[in-house]
Amino acid sequence: MCRFHGGWGFGNSTGNAYPLNKSFAITSDSSSQKDIDCPKRFNLTPSMKTLLKRNVAAFTAGFRSNPKYMQHQSRVSSSSLADGDQSSGLAQSGGSQISKSQDVVNCVVGKFQDLNLDENTQQQGKRNEDLDQKDEMLLSLLDQIKDLEKQVKERKDWAHQKAMQAARKLSHDLTELKMLRMEKEDIQRMKKGKPAIEDATMKKLSEMETSLRTASANVDRSNMFVKTLQEENAEMKAELEASKLSASESAKKCAEAAKREKKCLKKLGVWDKQKKKLQEEIAAEKQKISDLQNQLAQSGVAIKDAEVNWRQEQKARQQASALVDEERRFKEATEANNKRKLEELRSKAEIDFQRHKDDLQRLEQDLSRLRASTELQNQSANVVTGSNAEQHPHGDIARMLHELANSEENPVKDDSRECIMCMKHEVSVVFLPCAHQVLCSNCNDNFGKKGRVAKCPCCRAPIERRIRVFGATS
C-alpha cells in the first residue's frame, strides 16, 4: 500500500503538473500558431520569421526557468492522497491550477506584448537571402520540438487518464476493503459469540477473500503500470530536455548568425560606399581617357597635317634646291659662256687691232710709195688724182682707229653679273648659306634693313651671313 501511495504521489504530481503544462502547451501552441499565422497575414520575410521564432524560443526558455513555476511544481509534487478525500483535493487543486493557468496565460500574453517585432525591421528587411538555409534548419528543429512536445502532452494525458482510472479503482477497492474488514471484524465478533456459523456466511466470507485477493492483485498490477509510466515519463522528460538544449543551441547559433549578419551588413555598407567611390573614380578616369583619346586623335591629325606640310615643304625645298642647282648650273654655264665669249671678243679685238695695225702700216707704206711715184708725174694732173687718193685712205684709217679705240674702252658687258635691283652695277655680295651673288654693295646696304628677316631674293632662303667679294669679276 505504501508502494502504491508512492506511485500515486508521482501520478498526482504529474496529474497536478499536467494542467500547468497543458496551459503552457496551449500557449506555446497558440504562440506557434501565431508564429505561423502572422507571417501569412503580414507577408513577413524569412528573416522576420526567424526573429519571431527566436523570440518565442527565448521566451519559452525564460518561462521554463521561472522560479514561481518551479516552486509550484515542487509544491504540487509534495502533495499526496492519503485518504478517501482525493476527489475533493483534486477539485481544489484543479481550481488552483485553473487560476495558476490563467496567471500563466496572462504572463505569456504580457511577454508576447513585450516582444518588439518591429525593432531592426529595416535592418532585417535588408538582410540577404544567405541565411535561408539556416532559417529552414531552425524551422525544422522547431517543428521537431513541437512534435515532441505534442507527443509528451499526449503521453502525459494518457498517463494521467490511466492514473486517474487506477486511483478511482483503488479508492473503490479501498472502500470495499474497509467494508470487508469491518464485516470480517463483525464476523469474528459473531464467531466469538456464536460458535456455529452458517454456510451462507462462510460462502460470503470466502467470496470476499477472493475479491480481496483480486483487488490486491489489481493493485500490484496498477503499481507495475505506474512504474512503467514513470519510466516512460522520465524518458520523455530527457528527450524534452535534449530538444530544449538543441533549441537553445540553435537559438545561440541564430543569434551569432544575426550578429555576423549585422557585421556583414555593415561591411556591405562600407563596401557599397567604396564601390560608389571607385565607380566615380572609374568614371572620372574614363572621362580623362576619353579626353586623352580626343587629344591623341587631335594630335594625330595635327601630326598628319604637320607631316603633310613637312612633306610639302620638303618637296618645295627639294624643288627650290633643284631650281637653285639648275640656276647655279645655268649661271655657271652662262658665266663660262660669257667668259668664253669675252675671251673670243678680246682675241678677236686683238686680231682685228693687229690686222688694222698691219693694214695701217701697209697703207702707210703704200702711201709713201705712191707719194714717191706720183712726185715724178705731172703736178697738175697728179695733184687732183693725188688729193682724192689721199682722202680715201686717210678716212678708212681714221674710221678703223676709232672703232678699235671704242672696242678697247667699252668691252662687251656680261648681263649675268648685273645687280638684279639697280641693273647697273656689278654684283659683289655673296649670301650664305644659299651662296647666291645677286646684289651689289650699294643695294646690299639698303636690303633687309626694315626689321624683317632678310631672305635671298633668288631662292627666298633666310640670309644668315653676307660676304663682300672683290676682284676683276666681282
mmCIF file of C-alpha atoms in Angstrom, residues 108-329:
data_model
loop_
_atom_site.group_PDB
_atom_site.id
_atom_site.type_symbol
_atom_site.label_atom_id
_atom_site.label_comp_id
_atom_site.label_asym_id
_atom_site.label_seq_id
_atom_site.Cartn_x
_atom_site.Cartn_y
_atom_site.Cartn_z
ATOM 1 C CA VAL A 108 2.523 34.713 -21.662
ATOM 2 C CA VAL A 109 0.334 37.404 -23.214
ATOM 3 C CA GLY A 110 2.360 40.093 -21.428
ATOM 4 C CA LYS A 111 5.607 38.564 -22.641
ATOM 5 C CA PHE A 112 4.280 38.427 -26.176
ATOM 6 C CA GLN A 113 3.171 42.031 -25.919
ATOM 7 C CA ASP A 114 6.652 42.975 -24.720
ATOM 8 C CA LEU A 115 8.172 41.374 -27.793
ATOM 9 C CA ASN A 116 9.371 44.079 -30.142
ATOM 10 C CA LEU A 117 8.881 42.629 -33.553
ATOM 11 C CA ASP A 118 9.370 45.991 -35.234
ATOM 12 C CA GLU A 119 12.890 46.626 -33.945
ATOM 13 C CA ASN A 120 15.513 46.492 -36.593
ATOM 14 C CA THR A 121 12.739 45.863 -39.151
ATOM 15 C CA GLN A 122 14.551 47.869 -41.734
ATOM 16 C CA GLN A 123 17.818 46.111 -40.952
ATOM 17 C CA GLN A 124 16.122 42.717 -41.050
ATOM 18 C CA GLY A 125 14.434 43.674 -44.320
ATOM 19 C CA LYS A 126 17.836 44.438 -45.791
ATOM 20 C CA ARG A 127 19.320 41.075 -44.910
ATOM 21 C CA ASN A 128 20.441 38.886 -47.696
ATOM 22 C CA GLU A 129 18.962 35.529 -48.522
ATOM 23 C CA ASP A 130 22.110 33.703 -47.480
ATOM 24 C CA LEU A 131 20.541 32.667 -44.157
ATOM 25 C CA ASP A 132 17.506 30.975 -45.732
ATOM 26 C CA GLN A 133 19.034 27.537 -45.296
ATOM 27 C CA LYS A 134 19.783 28.245 -41.638
ATOM 28 C CA ASP A 135 16.250 29.546 -41.187
ATOM 29 C CA GLU A 136 14.865 26.399 -42.759
ATOM 30 C CA MET A 137 17.053 24.291 -40.456
ATOM 31 C CA LEU A 138 15.808 26.220 -37.422
ATOM 32 C CA LEU A 139 12.225 25.855 -38.623
ATOM 33 C CA SER A 140 12.681 22.105 -38.968
ATOM 34 C CA LEU A 141 14.174 21.938 -35.446
ATOM 35 C CA LEU A 142 11.284 23.961 -34.064
ATOM 36 C CA ASP A 143 8.814 21.672 -35.842
ATOM 37 C CA GLN A 144 10.545 18.654 -34.321
ATOM 38 C CA ILE A 145 10.387 20.285 -30.873
ATOM 39 C CA LYS A 146 6.688 20.963 -31.365
ATOM 40 C CA ASP A 147 6.097 17.352 -32.416
ATOM 41 C CA LEU A 148 7.992 16.084 -29.354
ATOM 42 C CA GLU A 149 6.017 18.411 -27.101
ATOM 43 C CA LYS A 150 2.791 17.166 -28.651
ATOM 44 C CA GLN A 151 3.869 13.556 -28.086
ATOM 45 C CA VAL A 152 4.833 14.344 -24.468
ATOM 46 C CA LYS A 153 1.474 16.060 -23.997
ATOM 47 C CA GLU A 154 -0.416 13.107 -25.453
ATOM 48 C CA ARG A 155 1.515 10.616 -23.320
ATOM 49 C CA LYS A 156 1.015 12.749 -20.242
ATOM 50 C CA ASP A 157 -2.704 12.879 -20.967
ATOM 51 C CA TRP A 158 -2.799 9.120 -21.430
ATOM 52 C CA ALA A 159 -0.744 8.522 -18.259
ATOM 53 C CA HIS A 160 -2.931 10.972 -16.366
ATOM 54 C CA GLN A 161 -6.065 9.185 -17.519
ATOM 55 C CA LYS A 162 -4.622 5.802 -16.592
ATOM 56 C CA ALA A 163 -3.508 7.123 -13.211
ATOM 57 C CA MET A 164 -6.951 8.620 -12.598
ATOM 58 C CA GLN A 165 -8.576 5.331 -13.559
ATOM 59 C CA ALA A 166 -6.220 3.427 -11.256
ATOM 60 C CA ALA A 167 -6.878 5.953 -8.469
ATOM 61 C CA ARG A 168 -10.616 5.627 -8.864
ATOM 62 C CA LYS A 169 -10.365 1.862 -8.934
ATOM 63 C CA LEU A 170 -8.014 1.920 -5.957
ATOM 64 C CA SER A 171 -10.324 4.167 -3.973
ATOM 65 C CA HIS A 172 -13.232 1.886 -4.795
ATOM 66 C CA ASP A 173 -11.173 -1.158 -3.817
ATOM 67 C CA LEU A 174 -10.086 0.551 -0.603
ATOM 68 C CA THR A 175 -13.652 1.310 0.338
ATOM 69 C CA GLU A 176 -14.619 -2.267 -0.405
ATOM 70 C CA LEU A 177 -11.612 -3.471 1.585
ATOM 71 C CA LYS A 178 -12.634 -1.332 4.521
ATOM 72 C CA MET A 179 -16.137 -2.654 4.300
ATOM 73 C CA LEU A 180 -14.845 -6.220 4.076
ATOM 74 C CA ARG A 181 -12.587 -5.661 7.058
ATOM 75 C CA MET A 182 -15.486 -4.281 9.004
ATOM 76 C CA GLU A 183 -17.594 -7.255 8.006
ATOM 77 C CA LYS A 184 -14.726 -9.582 8.921
ATOM 78 C CA GLU A 185 -14.428 -7.985 12.319
ATOM 79 C CA ASP A 186 -18.170 -8.322 12.771
ATOM 80 C CA ILE A 187 -17.972 -11.944 11.737
ATOM 81 C CA GLN A 188 -15.081 -12.560 14.110
ATOM 82 C CA ARG A 189 -17.076 -10.993 16.912
ATOM 83 C CA MET A 190 -20.011 -13.095 15.876
ATOM 84 C CA LYS A 191 -17.733 -16.175 15.882
ATOM 85 C CA LYS A 192 -16.770 -15.474 19.414
ATOM 86 C CA GLY A 193 -20.400 -15.161 20.366
ATOM 87 C CA LYS A 194 -21.690 -17.915 18.151
ATOM 88 C CA PRO A 195 -19.524 -20.997 17.660
ATOM 89 C CA ALA A 196 -21.672 -22.177 14.772
ATOM 90 C CA ILE A 197 -21.549 -20.204 11.534
ATOM 91 C CA GLU A 198 -23.950 -20.720 8.762
ATOM 92 C CA ASP A 199 -22.786 -21.951 5.384
ATOM 93 C CA ALA A 200 -24.043 -18.851 3.589
ATOM 94 C CA THR A 201 -21.918 -16.635 5.760
ATOM 95 C CA MET A 202 -18.870 -18.795 5.087
ATOM 96 C CA LYS A 203 -19.500 -18.639 1.377
ATOM 97 C CA LYS A 204 -19.855 -14.890 1.545
ATOM 98 C CA LEU A 205 -16.639 -14.643 3.512
ATOM 99 C CA SER A 206 -14.796 -16.802 1.012
ATOM 100 C CA GLU A 207 -16.104 -14.649 -1.824
ATOM 101 C CA MET A 208 -14.931 -11.535 -0.019
ATOM 102 C CA GLU A 209 -11.477 -13.051 0.453
ATOM 103 C CA THR A 210 -11.264 -13.930 -3.222
ATOM 104 C CA SER A 211 -12.359 -10.408 -4.134
ATOM 105 C CA LEU A 212 -9.751 -9.067 -1.735
ATOM 106 C CA ARG A 213 -7.086 -11.195 -3.403
ATOM 107 C CA THR A 214 -8.183 -9.956 -6.827
ATOM 108 C CA ALA A 215 -8.125 -6.368 -5.552
ATOM 109 C CA SER A 216 -4.609 -6.787 -4.187
ATOM 110 C CA ALA A 217 -3.549 -8.337 -7.494
ATOM 111 C CA ASN A 218 -5.090 -5.390 -9.318
ATOM 112 C CA VAL A 219 -3.235 -3.013 -7.005
ATOM 113 C CA ASP A 220 0.033 -4.775 -7.776
ATOM 114 C CA ARG A 221 -0.649 -4.569 -11.490
ATOM 115 C CA SER A 222 -1.537 -0.883 -11.183
ATOM 116 C CA ASN A 223 1.717 -0.299 -9.276
ATOM 117 C CA MET A 224 3.666 -2.003 -12.048
ATOM 118 C CA PHE A 225 1.811 0.020 -14.647
ATOM 119 C CA VAL A 226 2.508 3.264 -12.763
ATOM 120 C CA LYS A 227 6.184 2.317 -12.554
ATOM 121 C CA THR A 228 6.331 1.769 -16.326
ATOM 122 C CA LEU A 229 4.552 5.091 -16.804
ATOM 123 C CA GLN A 230 7.131 6.776 -14.558
ATOM 124 C CA GLU A 231 9.963 5.326 -16.639
ATOM 125 C CA GLU A 232 8.327 6.455 -19.877
ATOM 126 C CA ASN A 233 7.711 9.882 -18.392
ATOM 127 C CA ALA A 234 11.386 10.118 -17.360
ATOM 128 C CA GLU A 235 12.453 9.166 -20.881
ATOM 129 C CA MET A 236 10.117 11.758 -22.342
ATOM 130 C CA LYS A 237 11.475 14.376 -19.939
ATOM 131 C CA ALA A 238 15.016 13.500 -21.014
ATOM 132 C CA GLU A 239 14.021 13.792 -24.669
ATOM 133 C CA LEU A 240 12.316 17.096 -23.939
ATOM 134 C CA GLU A 241 15.409 18.416 -22.153
ATOM 135 C CA ALA A 242 17.559 17.316 -25.102
ATOM 136 C CA SER A 243 15.213 19.078 -27.509
ATOM 137 C CA LYS A 244 15.332 22.172 -25.278
ATOM 138 C CA LEU A 245 19.121 22.076 -25.296
ATOM 139 C CA SER A 246 19.181 21.719 -29.080
ATOM 140 C CA ALA A 247 16.671 24.572 -29.362
ATOM 141 C CA SER A 248 18.806 26.770 -27.089
ATOM 142 C CA GLU A 249 21.910 25.888 -29.095
ATOM 143 C CA SER A 250 20.075 26.678 -32.316
ATOM 144 C CA ALA A 251 18.906 29.963 -30.774
ATOM 145 C CA LYS A 252 22.505 30.798 -29.824
ATOM 146 C CA LYS A 253 23.631 29.917 -33.322
ATOM 147 C CA CYS A 254 20.850 32.060 -34.743
ATOM 148 C CA ALA A 255 21.917 34.979 -32.515
ATOM 149 C CA GLU A 256 25.521 34.539 -33.621
ATOM 150 C CA ALA A 257 24.331 34.377 -37.217
ATOM 151 C CA ALA A 258 22.355 37.585 -36.653
ATOM 152 C CA LYS A 259 25.475 39.269 -35.232
ATOM 153 C CA ARG A 260 27.517 38.059 -38.174
ATOM 154 C CA GLU A 261 24.794 39.264 -40.483
ATOM 155 C CA LYS A 262 24.870 42.712 -38.866
ATOM 156 C CA LYS A 263 28.643 42.815 -39.274
ATOM 157 C CA CYS A 264 28.289 41.671 -42.870
ATOM 158 C CA LEU A 265 25.653 44.343 -43.463
ATOM 159 C CA LYS A 266 27.985 46.987 -42.021
ATOM 160 C CA LYS A 267 30.808 45.697 -44.176
ATOM 161 C CA LEU A 268 28.434 45.632 -47.126
ATOM 162 C CA GLY A 269 27.523 49.273 -46.492
ATOM 163 C CA VAL A 270 31.201 50.212 -46.341
ATOM 164 C CA TRP A 271 31.842 48.207 -49.496
ATOM 165 C CA ASP A 272 28.917 49.922 -51.205
ATOM 166 C CA LYS A 273 30.414 53.308 -50.342
ATOM 167 C CA GLN A 274 33.821 52.166 -51.574
ATOM 168 C CA LYS A 275 32.169 50.770 -54.687
ATOM 169 C CA LYS A 276 30.444 54.109 -55.341
ATOM 170 C CA LYS A 277 33.735 55.955 -54.847
ATOM 171 C CA LEU A 278 35.533 53.513 -57.144
ATOM 172 C CA GLN A 279 32.766 53.859 -59.728
ATOM 173 C CA GLU A 280 33.078 57.646 -59.553
ATOM 174 C CA GLU A 281 36.861 57.377 -59.876
ATOM 175 C CA ILE A 282 36.442 54.937 -62.774
ATOM 176 C CA ALA A 283 34.008 57.345 -64.451
ATOM 177 C CA ALA A 284 36.470 60.218 -63.942
ATOM 178 C CA GLU A 285 39.336 58.086 -65.287
ATOM 179 C CA LYS A 286 37.175 57.059 -68.253
ATOM 180 C CA GLN A 287 36.418 60.739 -68.885
ATOM 181 C CA LYS A 288 40.129 61.506 -68.669
ATOM 182 C CA ILE A 289 40.861 58.601 -71.005
ATOM 183 C CA SER A 290 38.245 59.857 -73.464
ATOM 184 C CA ASP A 291 39.715 63.381 -73.249
ATOM 185 C CA LEU A 292 43.209 61.983 -73.753
ATOM 186 C CA GLN A 293 41.959 59.911 -76.675
ATOM 187 C CA ASN A 294 40.390 63.029 -78.183
ATOM 188 C CA GLN A 295 43.627 64.922 -77.612
ATOM 189 C CA LEU A 296 45.539 61.999 -79.068
ATOM 190 C CA ALA A 297 43.265 61.973 -82.089
ATOM 191 C CA GLN A 298 43.691 65.733 -82.468
ATOM 192 C CA SER A 299 47.442 65.414 -82.029
ATOM 193 C CA GLY A 300 47.431 62.579 -84.567
ATOM 194 C CA VAL A 301 45.547 64.791 -87.009
ATOM 195 C CA ALA A 302 47.959 67.637 -86.245
ATOM 196 C CA ILE A 303 50.907 65.273 -86.720
ATOM 197 C CA LYS A 304 49.457 64.128 -90.028
ATOM 198 C CA ASP A 305 48.927 67.732 -91.076
ATOM 199 C CA ALA A 306 52.453 68.576 -89.934
ATOM 200 C CA GLU A 307 53.788 65.577 -91.841
ATOM 201 C CA VAL A 308 51.860 66.673 -94.916
ATOM 202 C CA ASN A 309 53.163 70.238 -94.511
ATOM 203 C CA TRP A 310 56.658 68.933 -93.840
ATOM 204 C CA ARG A 311 56.485 66.764 -96.926
ATOM 205 C CA GLN A 312 55.191 69.689 -98.922
ATOM 206 C CA GLU A 313 57.949 71.884 -97.509
ATOM 207 C CA GLN A 314 60.500 69.169 -98.196
ATOM 208 C CA LYS A 315 59.138 68.827 -101.694
ATOM 209 C CA ALA A 316 59.147 72.599 -102.133
ATOM 210 C CA ARG A 317 62.655 72.771 -100.664
ATOM 211 C CA GLN A 318 63.793 69.996 -102.963
ATOM 212 C CA GLN A 319 62.177 71.771 -105.874
ATOM 213 C CA ALA A 320 63.755 75.046 -104.745
ATOM 214 C CA SER A 321 67.127 73.368 -104.295
ATOM 215 C CA ALA A 322 66.689 71.770 -107.697
ATOM 216 C CA LEU A 323 65.817 75.161 -109.133
ATOM 217 C CA VAL A 324 68.772 76.703 -107.309
ATOM 218 C CA ASP A 325 71.068 73.991 -108.599
ATOM 219 C CA GLU A 326 69.652 74.419 -112.042
ATOM 220 C CA GLU A 327 70.042 78.174 -111.798
ATOM 221 C CA ARG A 328 73.559 77.735 -110.407
ATOM 222 C CA ARG A 329 74.427 75.402 -113.231
#
